[in-house]
Short mmCIF file of C-alpha atoms in Angstrom, two decimals:
data_model
loop_
_atom_site.label_atom_id
_atom_site.label_comp_id
_atom_site.label_asym_id
_atom_site.label_seq_id
_atom_site.Cartn_x
_atom_site.Cartn_y
_atom_site.Cartn_z
CA UNK A 1 93.13 -15.87 -10.90
CA UNK A 2 91.89 -15.90 -7.28
CA UNK A 3 91.16 -18.93 -5.09
CA UNK A 4 87.42 -18.83 -5.84
CA UNK A 5 88.05 -18.92 -9.58
CA UNK A 6 90.61 -21.72 -9.21
CA UNK A 7 88.11 -23.85 -7.29
CA UNK A 8 86.11 -24.42 -10.47
CA UNK A 9 88.98 -26.19 -12.22
CA UNK A 10 91.42 -27.59 -9.64
CA UNK A 11 91.05 -30.90 -7.79
CA UNK A 12 90.20 -30.56 -4.10
CA UNK A 13 93.66 -31.64 -2.98
CA UNK A 14 95.34 -28.94 -5.09
CA UNK A 15 92.88 -26.32 -3.92
CA UNK A 16 93.44 -27.23 -0.27
CA UNK A 17 97.18 -26.86 -0.72
CA UNK A 18 96.80 -23.46 -2.35
CA UNK A 19 94.58 -22.35 0.49
CA UNK A 20 97.04 -23.84 3.02
CA UNK A 21 94.09 -25.60 4.61
CA UNK A 22 94.87 -28.68 6.74
CA UNK A 23 93.33 -31.75 5.13
CA UNK A 24 92.13 -34.56 7.39
CA UNK A 25 89.66 -37.39 7.08
CA UNK A 26 87.59 -38.06 10.20
CA UNK A 27 84.64 -40.42 10.33
CA UNK A 28 83.85 -41.00 13.99
CA UNK A 29 85.33 -41.64 17.41
CA UNK A 30 86.87 -45.04 17.92
CA UNK A 31 84.99 -47.42 20.20
CA UNK A 32 88.04 -49.24 21.54
CA UNK A 33 90.89 -51.60 20.56
CA UNK A 34 92.32 -48.72 18.52
CA UNK A 35 95.72 -48.69 16.87
CA UNK A 36 97.73 -46.34 14.66
CA UNK A 37 99.04 -47.32 11.22
CA UNK A 38 101.22 -45.30 8.88
CA UNK A 39 102.69 -45.32 5.39
CA UNK A 40 105.95 -43.57 4.54
CA UNK A 41 107.90 -43.43 1.28
CA UNK A 42 111.42 -42.73 2.59
CA UNK A 43 112.88 -41.96 -0.87
CA UNK A 44 115.94 -44.17 -0.25
CA UNK A 45 116.73 -41.97 2.76
CA UNK A 46 117.59 -39.00 0.55
CA UNK A 47 115.96 -35.80 1.74
CA UNK A 48 114.80 -32.77 -0.19
CA UNK A 49 118.21 -31.25 0.54
CA UNK A 50 119.75 -34.18 -1.44
CA UNK A 51 121.50 -35.51 1.66
CA UNK A 52 121.51 -39.25 2.37
CA UNK A 53 120.54 -39.44 6.05
CA UNK A 54 118.98 -42.71 7.29
CA UNK A 55 119.02 -41.51 10.92
CA UNK A 56 116.85 -38.54 9.98
CA UNK A 57 114.31 -40.91 8.44
CA UNK A 58 114.45 -43.09 11.57
CA UNK A 59 113.75 -40.01 13.68
CA UNK A 60 110.62 -39.31 11.63
CA UNK A 61 109.46 -42.91 12.17
CA UNK A 62 109.93 -42.41 15.91
CA UNK A 63 107.91 -39.18 15.67
CA UNK A 64 105.03 -40.98 13.94
CA UNK A 65 104.72 -43.46 16.83
CA UNK A 66 102.47 -45.91 14.96
CA UNK A 67 101.83 -49.57 15.75
CA UNK A 68 102.19 -50.65 12.12
CA UNK A 69 104.38 -48.78 9.63
CA UNK A 70 104.70 -49.55 5.92
CA UNK A 71 107.84 -48.13 4.32
CA UNK A 72 108.53 -47.77 0.62
CA UNK A 73 111.93 -47.29 -1.09
CA UNK A 74 113.75 -48.53 2.02
CA UNK A 75 116.30 -50.53 -0.04
CA UNK A 76 118.82 -49.58 -2.68
CA UNK A 77 117.21 -49.60 -6.10
CA UNK A 78 120.00 -51.35 -8.01
CA UNK A 79 122.81 -53.83 -7.38
CA UNK A 80 122.38 -55.92 -4.23
CA UNK A 81 119.42 -53.74 -3.20
CA UNK A 82 120.76 -53.60 0.35
CA UNK A 83 118.67 -52.13 3.15
CA UNK A 84 119.32 -48.51 4.05
CA UNK A 85 118.06 -48.21 7.65
CA UNK A 86 119.38 -49.50 10.96
CA UNK A 87 116.33 -51.62 11.74
CA UNK A 88 117.89 -53.17 14.84
CA UNK A 89 118.36 -49.76 16.44
CA UNK A 90 114.89 -48.69 15.33
CA UNK A 91 113.41 -51.79 16.95
CA UNK A 92 115.27 -51.06 20.18
CA UNK A 93 113.99 -47.47 20.23
CA UNK A 94 110.38 -48.10 19.15
CA UNK A 95 109.58 -51.83 19.64
CA UNK A 96 108.71 -51.94 15.92
CA UNK A 97 109.67 -55.38 14.62
CA UNK A 98 110.41 -55.75 10.89
CA UNK A 99 108.61 -58.46 8.98
CA UNK A 100 111.30 -60.73 7.61
CA UNK A 101 112.30 -60.24 3.95
CA UNK A 102 112.67 -63.18 1.53
CA UNK A 103 115.54 -65.58 2.23
CA UNK A 104 118.95 -64.60 0.80
CA UNK A 105 117.84 -60.98 0.46
CA UNK A 106 120.27 -58.22 1.41
CA UNK A 107 117.40 -55.75 1.57
CA UNK A 108 115.06 -54.88 4.40
CA UNK A 109 111.98 -55.77 2.45
CA UNK A 110 110.44 -56.82 -0.85
CA UNK A 111 110.94 -54.48 -3.80
CA UNK A 112 111.72 -51.80 -1.21
CA UNK A 113 108.53 -52.44 0.79
CA UNK A 114 109.09 -52.94 4.52
CA UNK A 115 106.49 -53.59 7.20
CA UNK A 116 107.21 -52.78 10.87
CA UNK A 117 104.84 -54.12 13.54
CA UNK A 118 104.54 -53.49 17.28
CA UNK A 119 102.78 -55.62 19.93
CA UNK A 120 101.39 -58.13 17.46
CA UNK A 121 102.10 -61.64 16.22
CA UNK A 122 102.92 -62.38 12.58
CA UNK A 123 100.90 -65.36 11.35
CA UNK A 124 101.70 -65.45 7.63
CA UNK A 125 103.85 -63.54 5.13
CA UNK A 126 103.57 -63.57 1.34
CA UNK A 127 105.86 -61.69 -1.04
CA UNK A 128 103.74 -60.70 -4.01
CA UNK A 129 105.04 -59.74 -7.45
CA UNK A 130 102.81 -57.19 -9.13
CA UNK A 131 102.10 -57.03 -12.88
CA UNK A 132 103.16 -54.04 -14.93
CA UNK A 133 106.06 -52.50 -16.83
CA UNK A 134 108.20 -51.70 -13.77
CA UNK A 135 109.30 -54.28 -11.18
CA UNK A 136 106.88 -53.73 -8.31
CA UNK A 137 105.82 -55.78 -5.32
CA UNK A 138 103.68 -55.96 -2.20
CA UNK A 139 103.86 -57.58 1.22
CA UNK A 140 100.77 -59.53 2.30
CA UNK A 141 100.98 -60.15 6.05
CA UNK A 142 98.47 -61.71 8.44
CA UNK A 143 98.78 -60.09 11.88
CA UNK A 144 97.16 -61.05 15.19
CA UNK A 145 96.39 -58.29 17.70
CA UNK A 146 93.77 -57.95 20.44
CA UNK A 147 92.55 -61.48 19.65
CA UNK A 148 91.86 -60.59 16.00
CA UNK A 149 93.73 -61.85 12.95
CA UNK A 150 93.67 -59.29 10.15
CA UNK A 151 95.53 -58.79 6.90
CA UNK A 152 97.93 -55.95 6.10
CA UNK A 153 98.97 -55.31 2.49
CA UNK A 154 101.91 -52.93 2.05
CA UNK A 155 102.44 -51.90 -1.56
CA UNK A 156 104.15 -49.46 -3.91
CA UNK A 157 102.28 -49.21 -7.20
CA UNK A 158 103.68 -48.20 -10.58
CA UNK A 159 103.92 -44.86 -12.31
CA UNK A 160 101.79 -45.88 -15.30
CA UNK A 161 98.01 -45.75 -14.91
CA UNK A 162 97.46 -49.01 -16.81
CA UNK A 163 99.97 -50.79 -14.54
CA UNK A 164 98.34 -49.37 -11.40
CA UNK A 165 94.93 -50.64 -12.49
CA UNK A 166 96.32 -54.15 -13.04
CA UNK A 167 98.16 -54.03 -9.73
CA UNK A 168 95.10 -52.85 -7.81
CA UNK A 169 93.06 -55.74 -9.26
CA UNK A 170 95.82 -58.17 -8.28
CA UNK A 171 95.90 -56.84 -4.72
CA UNK A 172 92.12 -57.10 -4.47
CA UNK A 173 92.27 -60.82 -5.29
CA UNK A 174 94.72 -61.44 -2.45
CA UNK A 175 92.76 -59.29 -0.04
CA UNK A 176 89.48 -61.08 -0.65
CA UNK A 177 91.08 -64.53 -0.67
CA UNK A 178 92.01 -64.14 3.00
CA UNK A 179 88.41 -63.39 4.08
CA UNK A 180 89.85 -61.26 6.86
CA UNK A 181 89.58 -57.59 7.79
CA UNK A 182 92.28 -55.98 5.63
CA UNK A 183 94.29 -52.76 5.69
CA UNK A 184 95.88 -51.68 2.40
CA UNK A 185 98.50 -48.96 2.65
CA UNK A 186 101.44 -47.58 0.71
CA UNK A 187 102.50 -45.26 -2.05
CA UNK A 188 99.77 -46.10 -4.56
CA UNK A 189 100.87 -43.31 -6.94
CA UNK A 190 97.27 -42.29 -7.62
CA UNK A 191 95.90 -38.85 -6.75
CA UNK A 192 92.65 -39.10 -8.70
CA UNK A 193 89.31 -40.11 -7.23
CA UNK A 194 86.18 -41.25 -9.03
CA UNK A 195 86.03 -43.00 -12.38
CA UNK A 196 89.37 -41.60 -13.57
CA UNK A 197 91.19 -43.28 -10.69
CA UNK A 198 93.18 -46.46 -11.34
CA UNK A 199 92.08 -47.57 -7.85
CA UNK A 200 88.40 -47.72 -8.81
CA UNK A 201 88.61 -51.50 -9.07
CA UNK A 202 89.03 -51.62 -5.26
CA UNK A 203 85.45 -50.41 -4.85
CA UNK A 204 83.19 -51.28 -3.12
CA UNK A 205 85.40 -53.53 -0.99
CA UNK A 206 87.97 -50.93 0.10
CA UNK A 207 87.53 -47.42 1.40
CA UNK A 208 87.52 -44.58 1.99
CA UNK A 209 88.75 -44.13 -1.60
CA UNK A 210 87.76 -40.46 -1.60
CA UNK A 211 89.92 -39.70 1.46
CA UNK A 212 92.75 -38.37 -0.70
CA UNK A 213 95.11 -36.49 1.64
CA UNK A 214 97.94 -34.58 -0.14
CA UNK A 215 101.34 -35.93 0.92
CA UNK A 216 103.63 -35.14 -2.03
CA UNK A 217 105.87 -33.19 -2.45
CA UNK A 218 106.70 -32.89 1.24
CA UNK A 219 107.54 -29.18 1.25
CA UNK A 220 104.26 -28.22 -0.42
CA UNK A 221 101.90 -31.21 -0.51
CA UNK A 222 99.71 -31.20 -3.61
CA UNK A 223 99.15 -34.82 -4.62
CA UNK A 224 97.59 -37.64 -2.60
CA UNK A 225 99.96 -40.38 -3.76
CA UNK A 226 100.00 -42.19 -0.41
CA UNK A 227 96.84 -43.97 0.74
CA UNK A 228 95.49 -45.96 3.67
CA UNK A 229 92.36 -48.01 2.89
CA UNK A 230 90.50 -50.77 4.69
CA UNK A 231 87.96 -53.50 4.18
CA UNK A 232 85.50 -53.08 5.82
CA UNK A 233 85.59 -49.29 5.46
CA UNK A 234 84.55 -48.58 9.05
CA UNK A 235 87.88 -49.84 10.41
CA UNK A 236 89.43 -46.45 9.59
CA UNK A 237 88.30 -43.54 11.76
CA UNK A 238 90.85 -40.82 10.89
CA UNK A 239 93.54 -40.19 8.27
CA UNK A 240 96.02 -37.31 8.29
CA UNK A 241 99.54 -36.44 7.21
CA UNK A 242 102.37 -36.35 9.71
CA UNK A 243 103.60 -32.84 9.01
CA UNK A 244 106.65 -31.71 11.00
CA UNK A 245 109.78 -29.72 10.03
CA UNK A 246 111.83 -32.91 10.14
CA UNK A 247 109.36 -34.86 8.00
CA UNK A 248 109.30 -32.09 5.39
CA UNK A 249 113.08 -32.38 5.04
CA UNK A 250 113.77 -36.14 5.41
CA UNK A 251 111.94 -37.35 2.24
CA UNK A 252 110.00 -36.00 -0.72
CA UNK A 253 106.86 -37.66 0.74
CA UNK A 254 105.18 -36.85 4.04
CA UNK A 255 104.10 -39.85 6.11
CA UNK A 256 100.39 -40.66 6.14
CA UNK A 257 98.89 -41.82 9.45
CA UNK A 258 95.51 -43.36 10.28
CA UNK A 259 93.64 -44.53 13.35
CA UNK A 260 92.13 -48.00 13.01
CA UNK A 261 89.27 -49.14 15.23
CA UNK A 262 89.27 -52.93 15.49
CA UNK A 263 85.94 -53.03 17.38
CA UNK A 264 83.71 -53.53 14.27
CA UNK A 265 85.79 -56.53 13.22
CA UNK A 266 86.01 -57.94 16.75
CA UNK A 267 82.21 -57.81 17.06
CA UNK A 268 81.90 -60.08 14.04
CA UNK A 269 83.94 -62.84 15.65
CA UNK A 270 81.92 -65.93 16.69
CA UNK A 271 81.24 -66.20 20.40
#
């Protein structure tokens, strides 16, 4: 079967991978007050070579050079769920400050979710338990930057479609309750778009839902499990994977990076 024949049956993300075509979402040029955000499932710092190497993951985070980074699977899964990265060294090297985990936690984050922020003030943090079969959570953080307070939701959704649909609806409630511009990012474990997607409940508030950029598995990206969405949609101007030799080795996911233009939200502020 050739590529043309495959195109009739395969999703666009799979077809793009087979064609080895770079996939990138680009809406328009930013008008100012732009920042970079990224999502990265670090797979407990175990690379595709099965080596546990937190410094390699930290090097990828330095490569990404984003102002806000959401990490998933940054803590041990069982036991004390201790954090796996040297966040103090990472902060020294990048100026990325970790949002504080819950009190008495030995981990970096909440259910393995960590949010790192540069050149911004943290106004509010909520640790959200998500419904579903597996224990899952999200960080809901209000951030102030460039005179604008906006909400960032960092999440890792479940493997079961029914659970993901419930979790997406739960996240939507918390996003709308803040009545702020909101960025939702993380490993949402959903590669489908359209009515079959468990993320459909986020429409029409969040977008671009159809910007499904393959990020998994890292050596040959086929599935768009990692997403960066915003409300309002026009905050996001570009989305692309961070694809380097080091990133392809350090985790089974490639980082996803987006440019966010704060100008549309800033223009809505009262004079």
